[in-house]
Short mmCIF file of C-alpha atoms in Angstrom, two decimals:
data_model
loop_
_atom_site.label_atom_id
_atom_site.label_comp_id
_atom_site.label_asym_id
_atom_site.label_seq_id
_atom_site.Cartn_x
_atom_site.Cartn_y
_atom_site.Cartn_z
CA MET P 1 -6.47 22.82 -9.90
CA PRO P 2 -6.85 25.37 -7.21
CA HIS P 3 -4.05 27.46 -5.59
CA TYR P 4 -2.46 26.21 -2.30
CA ASP P 5 -0.20 28.05 0.24
CA VAL P 6 2.29 24.60 0.32
CA ILE P 7 2.64 21.77 -1.78
CA VAL P 8 4.29 18.63 -0.80
CA ILE P 9 5.74 16.34 -3.64
CA GLY P 10 6.50 12.87 -2.32
CA CYS P 11 4.43 11.72 1.02
CA GLY P 12 6.51 8.75 2.36
CA ALA P 13 8.24 9.70 5.67
CA VAL P 14 9.00 13.14 5.75
CA GLY P 15 6.59 14.44 3.37
CA SER P 16 3.62 12.93 5.28
CA ALA P 17 5.04 14.62 8.30
CA ALA P 18 5.37 18.03 6.48
CA MET P 19 1.54 17.85 5.46
CA LEU P 20 0.69 17.01 8.82
CA HIS P 21 2.19 19.98 10.42
CA LEU P 22 1.35 22.26 7.63
CA ALA P 23 -2.42 21.18 8.09
CA LYS P 24 -2.31 21.61 11.53
CA ALA P 25 -0.97 25.13 11.25
CA GLY P 26 -4.30 25.76 9.14
CA ARG P 27 -2.51 25.96 5.76
CA ARG P 28 -3.98 25.16 2.55
CA VAL P 29 -1.88 21.99 1.44
CA LEU P 30 -1.66 19.42 -1.12
CA GLY P 31 0.14 16.49 -1.46
CA ILE P 32 1.39 14.60 -4.66
CA ASP P 33 2.90 11.12 -4.97
CA ARG P 34 3.39 9.09 -7.81
CA PHE P 35 2.34 6.13 -5.79
CA GLN P 36 -0.27 5.38 -3.03
CA PRO P 37 1.60 5.77 0.07
CA PRO P 38 2.59 4.06 1.99
CA HIS P 39 3.97 1.84 -0.91
CA ARG P 40 6.96 -0.56 -1.52
CA PHE P 41 8.85 1.43 -4.13
CA GLY P 42 10.66 3.90 -2.20
CA SER P 43 12.27 4.01 1.23
CA THR P 44 9.29 3.38 3.81
CA HIS P 45 8.04 0.13 3.70
CA GLY P 46 8.92 -3.40 5.17
CA GLU P 47 7.13 -3.40 8.69
CA THR P 48 9.83 -1.71 10.88
CA ARG P 49 12.62 0.62 11.10
CA ILE P 50 14.93 1.34 13.91
CA THR P 51 14.84 4.10 16.55
CA ARG P 52 17.82 5.31 18.31
CA ALA P 53 18.13 8.03 20.98
CA ALA P 54 21.79 8.24 21.60
CA ILE P 55 22.85 9.17 17.92
CA GLY P 56 26.28 7.81 16.38
CA GLU P 57 26.06 9.64 13.36
CA GLY P 58 27.04 13.06 14.97
CA VAL P 59 26.14 15.96 17.10
CA ASP P 60 24.20 17.52 14.49
CA TYR P 61 21.21 14.58 14.67
CA THR P 62 21.12 15.09 18.71
CA PRO P 63 18.33 17.70 18.34
CA LEU P 64 16.39 15.85 15.64
CA ALA P 65 16.61 12.60 18.06
CA ARG P 66 15.44 14.52 21.17
CA ARG P 67 12.50 15.82 19.30
CA TRP P 68 11.16 12.70 17.38
CA ALA P 69 10.32 10.69 20.30
CA PRO P 70 7.43 13.42 21.43
CA LEU P 71 6.28 13.67 18.38
CA TRP P 72 5.63 10.03 17.56
CA ARG P 73 4.08 9.80 21.08
CA GLU P 74 1.63 12.92 20.50
CA LEU P 75 0.55 11.13 17.41
CA GLU P 76 -0.03 7.72 19.41
CA ARG P 77 -2.03 9.80 21.69
CA GLU P 78 -4.14 11.65 19.21
CA THR P 79 -5.07 8.47 17.20
CA GLY P 80 -4.85 5.59 19.47
CA THR P 81 -2.42 3.83 17.26
CA HIS P 82 0.53 1.98 18.15
CA LEU P 83 3.28 3.09 16.32
CA PHE P 84 6.47 3.22 18.45
CA GLN P 85 7.58 0.25 20.45
CA GLN P 86 10.61 1.10 23.05
CA CYS P 87 12.36 -2.09 23.42
CA GLY P 88 16.04 -0.45 23.24
CA CYS P 89 18.66 -0.68 20.55
CA LEU P 90 21.92 -2.42 20.93
CA PHE P 91 25.07 -1.38 19.47
CA ILE P 92 27.99 -3.49 18.46
CA PRO P 93 30.88 -1.95 16.74
CA SER P 94 33.65 -3.79 14.72
CA GLN P 95 37.04 -4.49 16.14
CA HIS P 96 38.29 -4.61 12.48
CA GLY P 97 37.74 -0.96 11.17
CA GLY P 98 34.13 -0.56 9.04
CA ALA P 99 31.70 2.21 9.18
CA VAL P 100 28.29 2.87 9.65
CA HIS P 101 26.56 5.34 7.68
CA GLY P 102 29.68 7.34 6.79
CA VAL P 103 31.23 7.11 10.10
CA SER P 104 33.88 5.18 11.29
CA SER P 105 32.62 2.14 13.57
CA GLY P 106 34.91 3.28 16.40
CA GLN P 107 33.81 7.25 16.31
CA PHE P 108 30.24 5.76 15.81
CA PHE P 109 30.54 4.12 19.41
CA ALA P 110 32.11 7.09 21.11
CA ASN P 111 29.52 9.47 19.50
CA ILE P 112 26.94 7.24 20.71
CA GLU P 113 28.40 7.36 24.25
CA ALA P 114 28.99 10.95 24.20
CA ALA P 115 25.50 11.77 22.95
CA ALA P 116 24.11 9.58 25.96
CA ARG P 117 26.14 11.40 28.66
CA LEU P 118 25.76 14.93 27.29
CA HIS P 119 21.92 14.34 26.70
CA GLY P 120 20.93 12.17 29.69
CA VAL P 121 20.07 9.10 27.46
CA ASP P 122 19.16 5.97 29.34
CA GLY P 123 21.98 3.79 28.17
CA GLU P 124 24.99 2.07 29.19
CA THR P 125 28.30 0.47 27.98
CA LEU P 126 28.59 -3.31 28.09
CA SER P 127 31.47 -5.31 28.46
CA ALA P 128 32.57 -8.40 26.43
CA GLU P 129 31.39 -10.49 29.44
CA ARG P 130 27.97 -8.71 29.88
CA LEU P 131 27.16 -8.80 26.22
CA ARG P 132 27.75 -12.52 25.98
CA ALA P 133 25.73 -13.35 29.42
CA ASP P 134 22.74 -10.82 28.60
CA TYR P 135 22.52 -11.68 24.72
CA PRO P 136 23.65 -15.11 23.87
CA ALA P 137 21.50 -15.00 20.50
CA PHE P 138 24.53 -13.36 19.17
CA ALA P 139 28.10 -15.03 18.33
CA THR P 140 30.20 -12.24 19.67
CA ALA P 141 33.93 -12.56 19.77
CA PRO P 142 36.16 -11.95 22.83
CA GLY P 143 37.15 -8.04 23.23
CA ASP P 144 33.42 -7.33 21.77
CA ARG P 145 31.55 -4.57 23.46
CA ALA P 146 28.00 -3.02 23.26
CA PHE P 147 26.12 0.25 24.16
CA LEU P 148 22.27 -0.58 25.16
CA ASP P 149 20.31 2.23 24.18
CA ARG P 150 17.07 1.76 26.34
CA GLU P 151 15.41 4.57 24.78
CA GLY P 152 15.55 3.02 21.22
CA GLY P 153 13.48 0.41 19.49
CA TYR P 154 11.21 0.22 16.42
CA LEU P 155 8.83 2.10 14.41
CA LEU P 156 5.93 0.41 12.39
CA VAL P 157 6.59 2.38 9.24
CA GLU P 158 3.73 1.79 7.11
CA ASP P 159 1.52 2.48 9.87
CA CYS P 160 3.25 5.73 10.66
CA VAL P 161 3.05 7.05 7.42
CA ARG P 162 -0.87 6.06 6.80
CA THR P 163 -1.61 7.68 10.30
CA GLU P 164 0.18 11.07 9.38
CA LEU P 165 -1.75 11.39 6.00
CA VAL P 166 -5.20 10.28 7.96
CA VAL P 167 -4.57 12.86 10.49
CA ALA P 168 -3.45 15.49 7.95
CA ALA P 169 -6.46 14.96 6.01
CA ARG P 170 -8.73 15.37 9.01
CA HIS P 171 -7.09 18.90 9.20
CA GLY P 172 -7.93 19.82 5.68
CA ALA P 173 -5.08 18.48 3.66
CA GLU P 174 -5.39 17.09 0.02
CA LEU P 175 -3.64 14.35 -1.40
CA VAL P 176 -3.33 13.40 -5.02
CA THR P 177 -1.82 9.78 -5.75
CA GLY P 178 -0.76 7.81 -8.71
CA ARG P 179 0.38 10.90 -10.53
CA ARG P 180 3.96 12.28 -11.12
CA VAL P 181 5.08 15.61 -11.40
CA THR P 182 7.15 16.44 -14.20
CA ALA P 183 8.26 20.31 -13.71
CA PHE P 184 7.64 23.36 -11.86
CA ARG P 185 8.15 26.97 -12.56
CA ARG P 186 8.26 29.79 -10.73
CA ALA P 187 6.74 32.98 -12.14
CA ALA P 188 5.45 36.39 -10.29
CA GLY P 189 6.20 34.86 -7.04
CA VAL P 190 4.14 31.67 -7.75
CA LEU P 191 5.18 28.18 -8.22
CA SER P 192 3.69 26.51 -11.18
CA VAL P 193 3.50 22.59 -10.75
CA THR P 194 2.75 20.43 -13.81
CA LEU P 195 1.49 16.70 -13.63
CA GLU P 196 2.05 14.06 -15.91
CA ASP P 197 -1.33 14.47 -17.52
CA GLY P 198 -1.02 18.08 -18.08
CA THR P 199 -2.77 19.31 -15.14
CA THR P 200 -1.43 22.29 -13.20
CA THR P 201 -1.75 23.70 -10.06
CA SER P 202 0.38 26.10 -7.94
CA ALA P 203 1.46 27.21 -4.53
CA THR P 204 3.33 29.69 -2.77
CA THR P 205 5.91 27.32 -1.50
CA LEU P 206 6.91 23.78 -2.41
CA ILE P 207 8.56 21.25 -0.52
CA VAL P 208 10.00 18.45 -2.36
CA THR P 209 10.64 14.75 -0.41
CA THR P 210 10.95 12.72 -3.24
CA GLY P 211 13.50 10.45 -1.73
CA PRO P 212 15.41 8.44 -4.40
CA TRP P 213 13.58 10.53 -7.33
CA ILE P 214 14.89 13.87 -5.85
CA THR P 215 17.03 14.37 -8.45
CA GLU P 216 14.34 14.93 -11.07
CA MET P 217 13.33 18.15 -9.13
CA ILE P 218 16.41 19.30 -7.53
CA ALA P 219 19.16 19.74 -10.07
CA PRO P 220 22.07 20.62 -7.61
CA LEU P 221 21.49 17.08 -5.98
CA ARG P 222 22.41 14.96 -9.50
CA ARG P 223 25.98 14.69 -8.55
CA ARG P 224 25.80 14.68 -4.88
CA VAL P 225 23.61 11.61 -4.20
CA HIS P 226 23.57 7.88 -5.31
CA ILE P 227 20.83 5.13 -4.66
CA THR P 228 21.51 1.92 -3.40
CA ARG P 229 19.69 -1.18 -3.19
CA GLN P 230 18.77 -2.92 0.13
CA VAL P 231 17.29 -6.24 0.86
CA LEU P 232 15.43 -6.90 3.86
CA TYR P 233 14.85 -10.82 4.89
CA TRP P 234 12.81 -12.46 7.39
CA PHE P 235 14.97 -15.56 8.45
CA GLU P 236 13.49 -18.75 10.09
CA ILE P 237 14.19 -19.04 13.88
CA LEU P 238 15.62 -22.71 14.59
CA SER P 239 16.08 -22.55 17.94
CA ASN P 240 15.84 -20.27 21.25
CA PRO P 241 12.71 -17.85 20.03
CA GLN P 242 12.70 -16.33 23.50
CA ARG P 243 16.05 -14.58 22.69
CA PHE P 244 14.18 -12.70 19.75
CA GLY P 245 10.88 -11.75 21.72
CA PRO P 246 8.91 -8.85 22.09
CA ASP P 247 11.36 -7.85 24.77
CA ALA P 248 14.24 -8.47 22.78
CA PRO P 249 16.26 -5.18 21.57
CA VAL P 250 16.63 -3.96 17.94
CA PHE P 251 20.56 -4.45 16.95
CA ILE P 252 22.83 -2.84 14.83
CA TRP P 253 26.12 -4.59 14.54
CA ASP P 254 29.13 -3.67 12.39
CA VAL P 255 30.47 -7.39 11.47
CA THR P 256 33.04 -5.67 9.14
CA GLY P 257 36.36 -8.14 8.69
CA ARG P 258 34.67 -11.06 10.12
CA ALA P 259 33.77 -14.42 8.24
CA GLY P 260 33.88 -12.24 5.00
CA ALA P 261 31.59 -9.67 5.80
CA ALA P 262 32.16 -6.15 4.77
CA SER P 263 29.39 -4.07 6.49
CA ASP P 264 27.06 -3.84 9.23
CA ILE P 265 23.92 -6.07 10.09
CA TYR P 266 20.77 -4.88 11.88
CA GLY P 267 17.84 -6.81 12.99
CA PHE P 268 14.57 -6.77 15.06
CA PRO P 269 12.58 -8.92 17.50
CA TRP P 270 9.97 -11.19 15.77
CA LEU P 271 6.55 -9.44 15.45
CA GLY P 272 3.20 -11.30 16.02
CA SER P 273 4.89 -14.88 16.56
CA PRO P 274 8.17 -16.61 16.20
CA GLY P 275 6.72 -18.26 13.22
CA ASN P 276 7.07 -15.12 11.50
CA GLY P 277 10.74 -15.12 11.57
CA VAL P 278 13.22 -12.32 12.45
CA LYS P 279 13.95 -9.48 9.77
CA LEU P 280 17.73 -8.77 9.41
CA ALA P 281 19.61 -7.10 6.73
CA ASN P 282 23.15 -6.21 6.05
CA GLU P 283 23.52 -2.72 4.54
CA VAL P 284 25.01 -2.06 0.91
CA MET P 285 26.25 1.04 0.40
CA THR P 286 28.46 0.55 -2.81
CA GLY P 287 27.03 0.43 -6.14
CA GLU P 288 24.30 2.45 -7.39
CA THR P 289 20.66 1.83 -9.02
CA ASP P 290 17.76 3.41 -10.76
CA PRO P 291 14.59 3.50 -8.63
CA ASP P 292 12.48 3.18 -11.69
CA HIS P 293 14.38 -0.12 -12.74
CA VAL P 294 15.96 -1.51 -9.61
CA GLY P 295 15.58 -5.24 -9.48
CA ARG P 296 13.02 -6.21 -7.09
CA GLU P 297 13.39 -10.10 -7.25
CA VAL P 298 15.65 -11.36 -4.41
CA THR P 299 16.82 -14.63 -5.95
CA ALA P 300 17.81 -18.12 -4.04
CA ASP P 301 21.50 -17.30 -4.60
CA GLU P 302 21.07 -13.89 -3.11
CA ILE P 303 19.40 -15.08 0.02
CA ALA P 304 21.74 -18.07 0.56
CA ALA P 305 24.93 -15.57 0.17
CA THR P 306 23.52 -13.32 2.85
CA TYR P 307 22.78 -16.32 5.11
CA GLU P 308 26.16 -17.65 4.88
CA THR P 309 27.93 -14.57 5.27
CA TYR P 310 25.97 -12.25 7.33
CA VAL P 311 23.40 -14.50 9.37
CA ARG P 312 24.67 -18.01 10.17
CA PRO P 313 28.07 -16.94 11.43
CA PHE P 314 26.73 -14.28 13.84
CA VAL P 315 23.10 -15.45 14.89
CA PRO P 316 23.29 -18.94 14.79
CA ASP P 317 19.57 -19.43 16.44
CA LEU P 318 18.24 -18.31 12.81
CA GLY P 319 18.11 -20.80 9.76
CA PRO P 320 18.52 -20.43 6.08
CA LYS P 321 14.93 -20.46 5.26
CA CYS P 322 13.73 -16.91 4.21
CA LEU P 323 10.24 -16.63 4.75
CA ARG P 324 9.81 -13.02 3.55
CA SER P 325 12.08 -10.39 1.65
CA GLU P 326 11.45 -6.73 0.44
CA VAL P 327 13.55 -4.62 -1.55
CA CYS P 328 14.01 -0.83 -0.56
CA LEU P 329 16.38 1.82 -1.50
CA TYR P 330 18.81 4.16 0.18
CA THR P 331 19.38 7.83 -1.31
CA ASN P 332 22.92 8.38 0.12
CA ALA P 333 25.16 11.48 0.47
CA SER P 334 28.59 11.89 1.21
CA GLY P 335 29.66 10.83 4.56
CA GLY P 336 26.17 9.50 5.16
CA ARG P 337 24.58 12.90 5.71
CA PHE P 338 21.12 14.37 5.20
CA ILE P 339 20.61 17.13 2.81
CA ILE P 340 17.88 19.72 3.85
CA ASP P 341 17.89 23.27 1.92
CA ARG P 342 16.49 25.73 -0.48
CA ASP P 343 17.12 25.46 -4.21
CA PRO P 344 19.56 28.50 -4.84
CA GLY P 345 17.22 29.15 -8.12
CA ALA P 346 14.03 29.39 -6.23
CA PRO P 347 14.20 29.74 -2.74
CA GLU P 348 10.62 29.04 -2.29
CA VAL P 349 11.58 25.30 -3.03
CA ILE P 350 12.45 23.63 0.06
CA TYR P 351 13.70 19.97 -0.35
CA ALA P 352 15.01 17.39 2.09
CA SER P 353 17.39 14.37 1.01
CA ALA P 354 19.23 12.33 1.07
CA CYS P 355 18.58 10.70 4.50
CA SER P 356 21.29 8.15 3.86
CA GLY P 357 19.62 5.14 5.48
CA HIS P 358 18.88 6.40 8.80
CA GLY P 359 16.41 8.94 8.36
CA PHE P 360 12.64 7.71 9.20
CA LYS P 361 13.15 7.92 13.12
CA HIS P 362 13.99 11.57 12.44
CA SER P 363 11.14 12.26 9.92
CA PRO P 364 8.64 13.80 12.14
CA ALA P 365 11.35 16.27 13.62
CA VAL P 366 12.30 16.88 9.73
CA GLY P 367 9.03 17.44 8.37
CA GLU P 368 8.19 19.50 11.55
CA ALA P 369 11.20 21.89 10.63
CA LEU P 370 10.37 21.77 7.05
CA ALA P 371 6.67 23.02 7.81
CA ALA P 372 8.14 25.87 9.75
CA MET P 373 10.75 26.85 6.94
CA ALA P 374 7.80 26.90 4.63
CA LEU P 375 5.55 29.11 6.77
CA GLY P 376 8.67 31.57 7.50
CA GLN P 377 9.39 30.50 10.98
CA ALA P 378 12.49 29.56 12.56
CA PRO P 379 12.62 25.51 13.14
CA LEU P 380 12.70 24.16 16.73
CA VAL P 381 15.79 22.33 15.71
CA ASP P 382 18.58 23.56 14.16
CA LEU P 383 19.04 22.39 10.41
CA SER P 384 22.25 24.84 9.35
CA GLY P 385 24.54 21.57 9.29
CA PHE P 386 22.59 20.00 6.39
CA THR P 387 22.60 22.27 3.98
CA LEU P 388 24.32 21.48 0.33
CA ASP P 389 26.93 24.04 1.03
CA ARG P 390 27.99 22.31 4.19
CA LEU P 391 28.05 19.22 2.54
CA ALA P 392 30.43 20.31 -0.26
CA ALA P 393 32.71 21.72 2.11
CA ALA P 394 32.76 18.76 4.16
CA PRO P 395 36.35 16.70 4.07
#
């Protein structure tokens, strides 16, 4: 195979975005993926992902948050494809502790309010009375409050990845699918990449964005990340379908400490028609799985337990029948952080992972930044807070 300026290994959310920006910059770029993206084996599938402009995870993410929306809108204009639905995002913190993406629920809420105030995000804090009046779909308790981020919404994930790869190809990017990279080595300023069939190719720079398979390529991450299994459910609507209609916001609700719940739940408006149900999930941040051997079957007992613990007490308009389910994976780092850095043994190798369960919305901005790093340019957003050293130094 020929020599490339950049090879991108892993062409999901971040990898496809990096390919797009590299190709638009006129570089010779090759993407390699062990599956056929978009696919259902990693972290970029299941129809939708939440977007938020007021970021609760911390101030490091705000520059990414302000960059992703223009990039998604630019891609929509360029292709005539609908990718981003701005219906708002409602966040309800727990009154009983809990955490969201490694940040305590109360601090997450405070970070959202601060981000909205400092960066002019269109949103407002809702009192318990206003929350109950405006959003009767949720069985909130006295004292609950919320923040409505009107700039948030959801992205159609498979369409996003597919569109980025199509546009990258229009600008000359090449893509090899169904083949796994087994090794890379550096010699004489060139990175040689070997595929499982023995084929080799080379590049000046390598970008590794393989999600839950990241530790196969990047040894320093082997004790820094862990993979968790996440199940997405589409539950039937028993009553009041208008409460979940296209104008309803996406939501994140930390229900820790109520009705036996131990995490947050999140959900979306119905897509297409009420008969398709409401997508809802609770985040599982404990335990660990292997991306090649994860259980992809969702059992009846698992559905029933999720409904009784995380759905029926909080969203009573939804029924116990699960119309559809999907299993995806989170690649998690300590504190729910991202890790974006260069391999210390080979600085021409750039990697991005983990996304810790909240990366998709930021992926065009991260991909753009990775492309700039590969080209020897300064990224438009500051990524210094996401290096491996910063993760190691965190309390």
